[in-house]
Amino acid sequence: MTLRYPFSAIAGQDELLQALLLTAVDPLIGGLLAFGDRGTGKSTAVRALAALLPEIRATSCAYHCDPDSPSAQCDACRKSATHKLRKLPIPVVDLPLGATEDRVLGALNLERALSHGEKSFEPGLLAQANRGYLYVDEVNLLEDHIVDLLLDVAASGENVVERDGLSVRHPARIVLVGSGNPEEGELRPQLLDRFGLSVEVRTPTEVKTWVEIVKRRDAFERDPEGFSAQWAKQEDQTRRRIVKARKALNDVEVPDSVLERAAALCINLKTDGLRGQLTLMRAARALAAYEGAKRVTDDHLKRMAAASLRHRLRRNPLDETGSTTRITRAVAEVLGA
Amino acid sequence: MSEAALACALLALDPTGLKGAVLKGDAAAFLSALKQLSGRTCHRVPPHIGIDRLAGAIDVAATLKSGAPVHDHGLLAEARGLLLLTSAERLPLDRAALIAAAMDHGAPFTVIAHDEGIDDEHAPMILIERVAFLLDVSTYEPLDIDIGAARALLPSVVIPDRITEGLCQTALALGLSSIRPAVMALRAARAAAALDGRLAVDDDDAGLAARLVLAPRAVTYPAVEDEPEQPAPQDQPDPGDTEDGAPTPQDLADRLLDAVKASLPEGLLAALERNLRQPASRSGAGAVSQKAGLRRGRPAGTRQGEPKNGARLSLIDTLRAAAPWQPLRRRSNPVRKGLQVEKPDFRIRRFKEKRETTAIFAVDASGSAALHRMAEAKGAVELLLADCYVRRDRTALIAFRGKQAELLLPPTRSLQRAKKSLADLPGGGGTPLAAGIEQSMLVADQVRRAGGVPLIVFLTDGKANIARDGTADRAAALRDAEAAARALRIAGVRTLMIDLSDTRTGPARRLAEAMGADYLPLPHADATKISARVNAAMQA
């Protein structure tokens, strides 16, 4: 019903915007965590992304399964030979803080149960978000049991519901996007690791940037239609660029030498597990695709190192050095300044 | 003319653009004026409002009665006028988040949060962040004003660029990190111009907006005695002179800052203090966990109740409860087919949950050993917090020295915040032990009211020498400390006394007995040892 603020009109948050675009180019990067001050446009950016995403082809079931990939379909779609197809925008679903397990997982459809005496499953937010984004604002304040559940689903790509006499499983391939203010609570390392990229969002310190943001925001709120029309061209360009990058992604070459340097970087930083290295490689490749390069270079690695790795460093509570500084140092050591 | 009255008129003029206000003090007069001026209806939203009532859900009881699904769309979808949040400081974070999300999506209501909190209790930050005004309305005086003409003007009011720039510079100079207030200030300035019957915003409008919207959120504050050339503590980019003789944005920002300074001569420090201790989500986590008995944890049987607000219906038990009544109900309502379930049959699941513990460190920062002791206490807090993600527990730190006790770190789960708050710790001076005990009781009480379990940890040698009234009288000081200790025992808060003196029979031991604390002599306490002991006590 309401128009969303155009993505291209967001000023002063380049790292965040870039990271978001890359998750759209390659969903396998695995989501994004944006931590930083309030009122810096985190939520605006995520919600604005929705309007930029290309449409997907989907079956008509509640989980909008992918007709081309039987292994990622729900049981009903897999069994039926023909599908009624439709085109859908990639879903971007908000997970509100107070959401209950029932709302997230799906639950017994009370309405049907009460008025018709039928046992049926009412899909939850995870079903809605299948093949798209699940956005959690204030992710660090989310209750633990919901966090556990999201972790499980994000890792397996499947939602398994065994409750109220229901036994349902359905695909839930979601890109998890979280935002929050770290001063209000930390995130558990397990959850941190599930996010592909992480971005530190800061308040701009330049008056010029502030003025630009404030003016645009004000113009948008006074005349959403007119403002969106002004930016329609840029939006269109970005959208086309994403589609093009998605197509090009598989043809972008990742030389072994680059992979080796990515590994060396991760070893130097002592990141836990392989997920960091994998993400770094994917993010660098998505960046190369987005910029129209044929091959991933050290430069792509360098630019994606901080976003891919900063949330995976072991923290020493008594060490004051920021993660970003440590990464810059390691990048200089491994890749040369 | 009182600022609150002006804010009231501005809000009535642009209720959806300015989004609302957080009110402190007696709000009755302000509210009735706002209702009358804006002509809007008012929905009262108590802090214990059900999530279902806010966000909408299926109305189980009505559905059963009518045999067809009945939906309640929820207040957030229906509300058009003023949404009055009473006792907003008690509003749980999940409710606040729903309201904030509705505001972000352009809901047509105006949020008026009445904050009746004391000390550092306050309305949820996500709401404070989203409304234009933070007002103390206890001094509200009605204003005879007609906004009809202004309302027609408002859509055509323009803002010169230099005013936009001036307001942004002011916001930056006041150390604001969020851009939302700057946008709000722009709107408030526009409404102020319309109120005055003008079509262009002038410097006075900007001044009013800066005072009403930006000033109450100031984080850093340019010193009042500053030379006019040096208004802001931060280095500012070149203002870029304008040629047409109008004041540059920099000049304007200077003047706006002056206006801000003049507007808050008293109570300023207190307000700043509040802002600086950037509030965590106090009203959040705790208040949620009170409800949590019906939502999570280990299953612990069922009880009668309605399946709403996240409580889960236990189907089997509901059917079991309905079963004996079937013959009777069939007789009284023969038309209806099938099982007849009625509201009193509902059984909902209960869950048992471990409640969140908050370790409150009360550290004796007096005398010569203070620096060392504070450093170890700080280390212990940080080590505990590094561990806390496992259990989601929180810590707080109080230091007492000189004449008083000070809450340096309000209960938090954030390591980052702890580091920031404890970066430089004061030390030295006398030992106002009674004040320290009382302050920790206050914090413990807040923790309890929010549904958590407090644990107070004293780090002291117990040698009080400053009495409650601030005089240096050793005997009186000890008497006061013991009285406070007894009060603590009556309050029944779990307490750990870590005695830092060399003897085990000193005053700390006597105090521990008076307050019913676990006594732990640790003359050479270090961060690791303390955190291990406290950790054990927290999990006990």
CSV table of N, CA and C in Angstrom, one decimal, chain A residues 1-2 37-40 43 47 94 96-102 108 110-111 114-115 137-138 140-145 163-164 182-190 203-207 210-211 213-215 217-218 221-222 315-320, chain B residues 51 58 60 63-64 67 69 71 93-94 97-98 104-105 125-126 129 155 157 161 164-165 168-169 171-172 176-180 182-183 186-187 190 237 279 281 288 295-296 310 312-313 315 349 382-383 386 389 392 412-417 419-420:
chain,number,residue,atom,x,y,z
A,1,MET,N,0.8,-1.2,0.0
A,1,MET,CA,0.0,0.0,0.0
A,1,MET,C,0.9,1.2,0.0
A,2,THR,N,1.9,1.2,0.8
A,2,THR,CA,2.8,2.4,0.8
A,2,THR,C,4.0,2.2,0.0
A,37,ASP,N,24.5,2.3,14.6
A,37,ASP,CA,23.6,3.2,15.3
A,37,ASP,C,22.2,3.2,14.8
A,38,ARG,N,21.3,3.6,15.6
A,38,ARG,CA,19.9,3.8,15.1
A,38,ARG,C,19.8,4.9,14.2
A,39,GLY,N,18.8,4.8,13.3
A,39,GLY,CA,18.4,5.9,12.5
A,39,GLY,C,19.5,6.2,11.4
A,40,THR,N,20.2,5.1,11.0
A,40,THR,CA,21.2,5.3,9.9
A,40,THR,C,20.8,4.7,8.6
A,43,SER,N,17.2,-0.3,8.1
A,43,SER,CA,16.0,-0.9,7.7
A,43,SER,C,15.5,-0.4,6.4
A,47,ARG,N,14.6,-2.8,3.3
A,47,ARG,CA,13.2,-2.9,2.7
A,47,ARG,C,13.2,-2.3,1.3
A,94,ASP,N,9.4,-9.4,6.8
A,94,ASP,CA,9.9,-8.8,8.1
A,94,ASP,C,9.5,-9.8,9.2
A,96,PRO,N,9.0,-9.6,13.0
A,96,PRO,CA,8.9,-8.7,14.1
A,96,PRO,C,9.4,-9.3,15.4
A,97,LEU,N,9.9,-8.5,16.3
A,97,LEU,CA,10.6,-8.9,17.5
A,97,LEU,C,9.6,-9.8,18.3
A,98,GLY,N,8.4,-9.5,18.4
A,98,GLY,CA,7.5,-10.2,19.3
A,98,GLY,C,7.0,-11.5,18.7
A,99,ALA,N,7.5,-11.9,17.5
A,99,ALA,CA,6.9,-13.0,16.8
A,99,ALA,C,7.0,-14.3,17.6
A,100,THR,N,5.9,-15.1,17.6
A,100,THR,CA,5.9,-16.3,18.4
A,100,THR,C,6.4,-17.4,17.5
A,101,GLU,N,6.8,-18.5,18.1
A,101,GLU,CA,7.2,-19.7,17.4
A,101,GLU,C,6.2,-20.1,16.3
A,102,ASP,N,4.9,-20.1,16.7
A,102,ASP,CA,3.8,-20.4,15.8
A,102,ASP,C,3.9,-19.6,14.5
A,108,LEU,N,-0.9,-25.1,13.6
A,108,LEU,CA,-2.2,-25.6,13.3
A,108,LEU,C,-3.1,-24.4,12.9
A,110,LEU,N,-6.0,-22.6,13.3
A,110,LEU,CA,-7.0,-22.6,14.3
A,110,LEU,C,-8.4,-22.4,13.7
A,111,GLU,N,-8.4,-21.5,12.7
A,111,GLU,CA,-9.6,-21.1,12.1
A,111,GLU,C,-10.3,-22.4,11.5
A,114,LEU,N,-11.3,-24.9,14.2
A,114,LEU,CA,-12.4,-24.6,15.0
A,114,LEU,C,-13.7,-24.6,14.2
A,115,SER,N,-13.7,-24.0,13.0
A,115,SER,CA,-14.9,-23.8,12.3
A,115,SER,C,-15.3,-25.0,11.4
A,137,ASP,N,14.9,-7.0,12.3
A,137,ASP,CA,15.4,-5.8,12.8
A,137,ASP,C,15.6,-6.1,14.3
A,138,GLU,N,16.7,-5.5,14.9
A,138,GLU,CA,17.0,-5.7,16.3
A,138,GLU,C,17.2,-7.2,16.6
A,140,ASN,N,19.6,-8.7,17.7
A,140,ASN,CA,20.3,-9.1,18.9
A,140,ASN,C,19.3,-9.1,20.1
A,141,LEU,N,18.1,-8.6,19.9
A,141,LEU,CA,17.1,-8.6,21.0
A,141,LEU,C,16.1,-9.8,20.8
A,142,LEU,N,16.3,-10.5,19.8
A,142,LEU,CA,15.4,-11.6,19.5
A,142,LEU,C,15.5,-12.7,20.5
A,143,GLU,N,14.4,-13.3,20.9
A,143,GLU,CA,14.4,-14.3,22.0
A,143,GLU,C,15.2,-15.5,21.5
A,144,ASP,N,15.9,-16.1,22.5
A,144,ASP,CA,16.8,-17.2,22.1
A,144,ASP,C,16.1,-18.4,21.4
A,145,HIS,N,14.9,-18.7,21.8
A,145,HIS,CA,14.4,-19.9,21.2
A,145,HIS,C,14.1,-19.7,19.7
A,163,ARG,N,4.5,-30.6,15.7
A,163,ARG,CA,3.8,-30.1,16.9
A,163,ARG,C,2.3,-30.1,16.6
A,164,ASP,N,1.5,-30.1,17.7
A,164,ASP,CA,0.1,-30.1,17.6
A,164,ASP,C,-0.5,-31.2,16.8
A,182,PRO,N,24.8,-2.9,18.5
A,182,PRO,CA,25.5,-3.8,19.4
A,182,PRO,C,25.6,-3.3,20.8
A,183,GLU,N,25.3,-2.0,21.1
A,183,GLU,CA,25.3,-1.6,22.5
A,183,GLU,C,24.2,-2.1,23.3
A,184,GLU,N,23.2,-2.7,22.6
A,184,GLU,CA,22.1,-3.2,23.4
A,184,GLU,C,22.1,-4.7,23.6
A,185,GLY,N,23.2,-5.3,23.2
A,185,GLY,CA,23.3,-6.8,23.4
A,185,GLY,C,24.1,-7.4,22.3
A,186,GLU,N,24.9,-8.4,22.6
A,186,GLU,CA,25.7,-9.0,21.6
A,186,GLU,C,24.9,-10.2,21.0
A,187,LEU,N,25.5,-10.6,19.9
A,187,LEU,CA,24.9,-11.8,19.2
A,187,LEU,C,25.8,-13.0,19.5
A,188,ARG,N,25.2,-14.1,19.7
A,188,ARG,CA,26.0,-15.3,19.9
A,188,ARG,C,26.8,-15.6,18.7
A,189,PRO,N,28.0,-16.1,19.0
A,189,PRO,CA,28.9,-16.4,17.9
A,189,PRO,C,28.3,-17.4,16.9
A,190,GLN,N,27.5,-18.3,17.3
A,190,GLN,CA,26.9,-19.3,16.4
A,190,GLN,C,26.1,-18.6,15.4
A,203,THR,N,27.1,6.5,11.5
A,203,THR,CA,26.5,7.8,11.1
A,203,THR,C,27.5,8.6,10.3
A,204,PRO,N,27.0,9.1,9.2
A,204,PRO,CA,27.9,10.0,8.5
A,204,PRO,C,28.3,11.2,9.3
A,205,THR,N,29.6,11.6,9.1
A,205,THR,CA,30.0,12.7,9.9
A,205,THR,C,30.1,14.0,9.1
A,206,GLU,N,29.8,14.0,7.9
A,206,GLU,CA,29.9,15.1,7.0
A,206,GLU,C,28.5,15.8,7.0
A,207,VAL,N,28.5,17.1,7.1
A,207,VAL,CA,27.3,17.9,7.1
A,207,VAL,C,26.6,17.7,5.7
A,210,TRP,N,24.6,14.6,5.6
A,210,TRP,CA,23.4,14.8,6.4
A,210,TRP,C,22.4,15.5,5.6
A,211,VAL,N,22.8,16.7,5.1
A,211,VAL,CA,21.8,17.5,4.4
A,211,VAL,C,21.2,16.8,3.2
A,213,ILE,N,20.8,13.5,2.9
A,213,ILE,CA,19.9,12.5,3.4
A,213,ILE,C,18.6,13.1,3.9
A,214,VAL,N,18.7,14.1,4.7
A,214,VAL,CA,17.6,14.8,5.3
A,214,VAL,C,16.7,15.3,4.2
A,215,LYS,N,17.3,16.0,3.2
A,215,LYS,CA,16.5,16.5,2.1
A,215,LYS,C,15.7,15.5,1.3
A,217,ARG,N,15.0,12.4,2.3
A,217,ARG,CA,14.0,11.7,3.1
A,217,ARG,C,12.7,12.6,3.2
A,218,ASP,N,12.9,13.9,3.4
A,218,ASP,CA,11.8,14.8,3.5
A,218,ASP,C,11.0,14.9,2.2
A,221,GLU,N,8.9,11.8,1.9
A,221,GLU,CA,7.7,11.7,2.7
A,221,GLU,C,6.7,12.7,2.3
A,222,ARG,N,7.1,13.8,1.7
A,222,ARG,CA,6.1,14.8,1.3
A,222,ARG,C,5.4,14.3,0.0
A,315,ARG,N,37.1,-13.4,19.5
A,315,ARG,CA,37.3,-12.2,20.3
A,315,ARG,C,37.9,-12.4,21.6
A,316,ASN,N,38.8,-11.6,22.0
A,316,ASN,CA,39.4,-11.6,23.3
A,316,ASN,C,38.8,-10.4,24.0
A,317,PRO,N,38.1,-10.7,25.1
A,317,PRO,CA,37.4,-9.6,25.8
A,317,PRO,C,38.3,-8.5,26.3
A,318,LEU,N,39.6,-8.9,26.5
A,318,LEU,CA,40.5,-7.9,27.0
A,318,LEU,C,41.3,-7.2,25.9
A,319,ASP,N,41.1,-7.6,24.7
A,319,ASP,CA,41.8,-7.0,23.6
A,319,ASP,C,40.9,-5.9,23.0
A,320,GLU,N,41.5,-4.7,22.9
A,320,GLU,CA,40.7,-3.6,22.4
A,320,GLU,C,40.7,-3.4,20.9
B,51,ILE,N,-0.5,-8.8,22.5
B,51,ILE,CA,0.1,-8.7,21.1
B,51,ILE,C,-1.0,-8.9,20.1
B,58,ILE,N,-6.9,-14.2,15.1
B,58,ILE,CA,-8.3,-14.8,15.1
B,58,ILE,C,-8.9,-14.7,16.5
B,60,VAL,N,-10.7,-16.4,19.0
B,60,VAL,CA,-11.1,-17.8,19.2
B,60,VAL,C,-12.5,-17.9,19.8
B,63,THR,N,-15.2,-16.9,17.4
B,63,THR,CA,-15.2,-17.9,16.3
B,63,THR,C,-16.0,-19.1,16.7
B,64,LEU,N,-15.8,-19.5,17.9
B,64,LEU,CA,-16.5,-20.7,18.4
B,64,LEU,C,-18.0,-20.4,18.5
B,67,GLY,N,-19.4,-20.0,15.0
B,67,GLY,CA,-19.2,-21.1,14.1
B,67,GLY,C,-18.5,-20.7,12.8
B,69,PRO,N,-15.2,-18.1,11.2
B,69,PRO,CA,-14.0,-17.4,11.7
B,69,PRO,C,-14.3,-15.9,11.9
B,71,HIS,N,-12.2,-12.5,12.8
B,71,HIS,CA,-10.9,-11.9,12.9
B,71,HIS,C,-10.9,-10.6,13.6
B,93,LEU,N,9.3,-4.6,25.0
B,93,LEU,CA,9.9,-4.3,23.8
B,93,LEU,C,9.2,-4.9,22.6
B,94,ASP,N,8.7,-6.1,22.8
B,94,ASP,CA,8.0,-6.7,21.6
B,94,ASP,C,6.8,-5.9,21.1
B,97,ALA,N,8.2,-2.8,19.4
B,97,ALA,CA,8.7,-3.1,18.1
B,97,ALA,C,7.6,-3.2,17.1
B,98,LEU,N,6.4,-3.7,17.5
B,98,LEU,CA,5.3,-3.8,16.6
B,98,LEU,C,4.8,-2.4,16.2
B,104,ASP,N,7.0,2.8,10.8
B,104,ASP,CA,7.9,2.8,9.7
B,104,ASP,C,7.1,2.5,8.4
B,105,HIS,N,6.0,1.8,8.5
B,105,HIS,CA,5.3,1.5,7.2
B,105,HIS,C,4.2,2.6,7.0
B,125,MET,N,13.5,2.8,23.5
B,125,MET,CA,14.3,3.6,22.6
B,125,MET,C,13.7,3.6,21.2
B,126,ILE,N,13.2,2.5,20.7
B,126,ILE,CA,12.8,2.5,19.3
B,126,ILE,C,11.6,3.4,19.1
B,129,GLU,N,13.0,7.2,19.5
B,129,GLU,CA,13.8,7.5,18.3
B,129,GLU,C,12.8,7.9,17.1
B,155,PRO,N,1.2,22.6,3.5
B,155,PRO,CA,1.7,21.9,2.4
B,155,PRO,C,2.6,22.7,1.5
B,157,VAL,N,4.6,25.3,2.5
B,157,VAL,CA,5.8,25.9,3.2
B,157,VAL,C,7.1,25.4,2.6
B,161,ASP,N,17.6,26.1,1.7
B,161,ASP,CA,18.7,25.2,1.9
B,161,ASP,C,19.5,25.5,3.1
B,164,THR,N,18.1,24.0,6.2
B,164,THR,CA,18.3,22.6,6.3
B,164,THR,C,19.7,22.3,6.7
B,165,GLU,N,20.6,23.0,6.1
B,165,GLU,CA,22.0,22.8,6.4
B,165,GLU,C,22.3,23.1,7.9
B,168,CYS,N,21.1,20.5,10.2
B,168,CYS,CA,22.0,19.3,10.2
B,168,CYS,C,23.2,19.6,11.0
B,169,GLN,N,23.8,20.8,10.8
B,169,GLN,CA,25.1,21.1,11.5
B,169,GLN,C,24.8,21.1,13.0
B,171,ALA,N,22.6,19.4,14.6
B,171,ALA,CA,22.4,18.0,15.0
B,171,ALA,C,23.7,17.3,15.2
B,172,LEU,N,24.6,17.6,14.3
B,172,LEU,CA,26.0,17.0,14.3
B,172,LEU,C,26.7,17.5,15.5
B,176,LEU,N,24.4,13.9,17.7
B,176,LEU,CA,23.3,12.9,17.4
B,176,LEU,C,23.9,11.9,16.4
B,177,SER,N,23.5,10.7,16.6
B,177,SER,CA,24.0,9.7,15.7
B,177,SER,C,22.9,9.3,14.8
B,178,SER,N,21.7,9.5,15.1
B,178,SER,CA,20.6,9.1,14.3
B,178,SER,C,20.1,10.3,13.4
B,179,ILE,N,19.8,10.0,12.2
B,179,ILE,CA,19.4,11.1,11.3
B,179,ILE,C,17.9,11.4,11.4
B,180,ARG,N,17.1,10.5,12.0
B,180,ARG,CA,15.7,10.8,12.1
B,180,ARG,C,15.4,12.1,12.7
B,182,ALA,N,16.9,14.9,12.7
B,182,ALA,CA,17.1,16.0,11.8
B,182,ALA,C,16.0,16.1,10.9
B,183,VAL,N,15.4,15.0,10.4
B,183,VAL,CA,14.3,15.1,9.5
B,183,VAL,C,13.1,15.6,10.2
B,186,LEU,N,13.2,19.4,10.6
B,186,LEU,CA,12.8,20.1,9.4
B,186,LEU,C,11.3,20.2,9.4
B,187,ARG,N,10.6,19.1,9.7
B,187,ARG,CA,9.2,19.2,9.7
B,187,ARG,C,8.6,20.1,10.7
B,190,ARG,N,8.9,23.6,9.6
B,190,ARG,CA,7.9,23.9,8.6
B,190,ARG,C,6.6,24.2,9.2
B,237,PRO,N,33.3,20.8,8.6
B,237,PRO,CA,33.8,21.1,7.3
B,237,PRO,C,33.5,22.6,7.0
B,279,PRO,N,20.5,4.4,27.2
B,279,PRO,CA,19.7,3.3,27.8
B,279,PRO,C,19.7,2.1,26.9
B,281,SER,N,17.8,-1.8,26.5
B,281,SER,CA,16.4,-2.1,26.3
B,281,SER,C,15.8,-2.6,27.6
B,288,VAL,N,9.4,-9.0,28.8
B,288,VAL,CA,9.0,-10.2,28.0
B,288,VAL,C,9.1,-11.4,28.8
B,295,ARG,N,5.3,-19.2,27.0
B,295,ARG,CA,5.8,-19.2,25.7
B,295,ARG,C,7.0,-20.1,25.4
B,296,ARG,N,7.9,-20.3,26.4
B,296,ARG,CA,9.1,-21.1,26.0
B,296,ARG,C,9.6,-21.7,27.3
B,310,GLY,N,0.6,-15.5,22.2
B,310,GLY,CA,1.7,-16.4,22.1
B,310,GLY,C,1.5,-17.7,23.0
B,312,ARG,N,0.2,-21.2,23.9
B,312,ARG,CA,-0.2,-22.2,22.9
B,312,ARG,C,-1.3,-23.1,23.4
B,313,LEU,N,-2.2,-23.4,22.6
B,313,LEU,CA,-3.3,-24.2,22.9
B,313,LEU,C,-2.8,-25.7,23.0
B,315,LEU,N,-4.1,-29.0,22.5
B,315,LEU,CA,-5.3,-29.5,21.8
B,315,LEU,C,-5.9,-30.7,22.6
B,349,ARG,N,-0.6,-24.4,27.2
B,349,ARG,CA,0.6,-25.0,27.7
B,349,ARG,C,1.3,-24.0,28.6
B,382,GLU,N,33.9,-7.7,32.4
B,382,GLU,CA,34.1,-8.0,31.0
B,382,GLU,C,34.2,-9.5,30.7
B,383,LEU,N,34.9,-10.2,31.6
B,383,LEU,CA,35.0,-11.7,31.5
B,383,LEU,C,33.6,-12.3,31.6
B,386,ALA,N,31.7,-11.7,28.5
B,386,ALA,CA,32.1,-12.5,27.4
B,386,ALA,C,31.5,-13.9,27.4
B,389,TYR,N,26.8,-14.6,26.6
B,389,TYR,CA,26.0,-15.0,25.5
B,389,TYR,C,25.4,-16.4,25.7
B,392,ARG,N,22.7,-15.5,28.5
B,392,ARG,CA,21.9,-14.3,28.3
B,392,ARG,C,21.7,-13.6,29.7
B,412,THR,N,23.5,-4.5,31.6
B,412,THR,CA,23.6,-4.7,30.2
B,412,THR,C,24.1,-6.1,29.9
B,413,ARG,N,24.0,-6.4,28.6
B,413,ARG,CA,24.5,-7.7,28.1
B,413,ARG,C,25.6,-7.4,27.2
B,414,SER,N,25.9,-6.2,26.9
B,414,SER,CA,26.8,-5.8,25.8
B,414,SER,C,28.2,-5.5,26.3
B,415,LEU,N,29.1,-6.3,25.8
B,415,LEU,CA,30.5,-6.2,26.1
B,415,LEU,C,31.0,-4.8,25.6
B,416,GLN,N,30.5,-4.5,24.5
B,416,GLN,CA,31.0,-3.2,23.8
B,416,GLN,C,30.6,-2.0,24.7
B,417,ARG,N,29.4,-2.1,25.2
B,417,ARG,CA,28.9,-1.0,26.0
B,417,ARG,C,29.6,-0.9,27.3
B,419,LYS,N,32.7,-1.8,27.9
B,419,LYS,CA,34.0,-1.2,27.6
B,419,LYS,C,33.9,0.3,27.6
B,420,LYS,N,32.9,0.8,26.9
B,420,LYS,CA,32.7,2.2,26.7
B,420,LYS,C,32.5,2.9,28.0
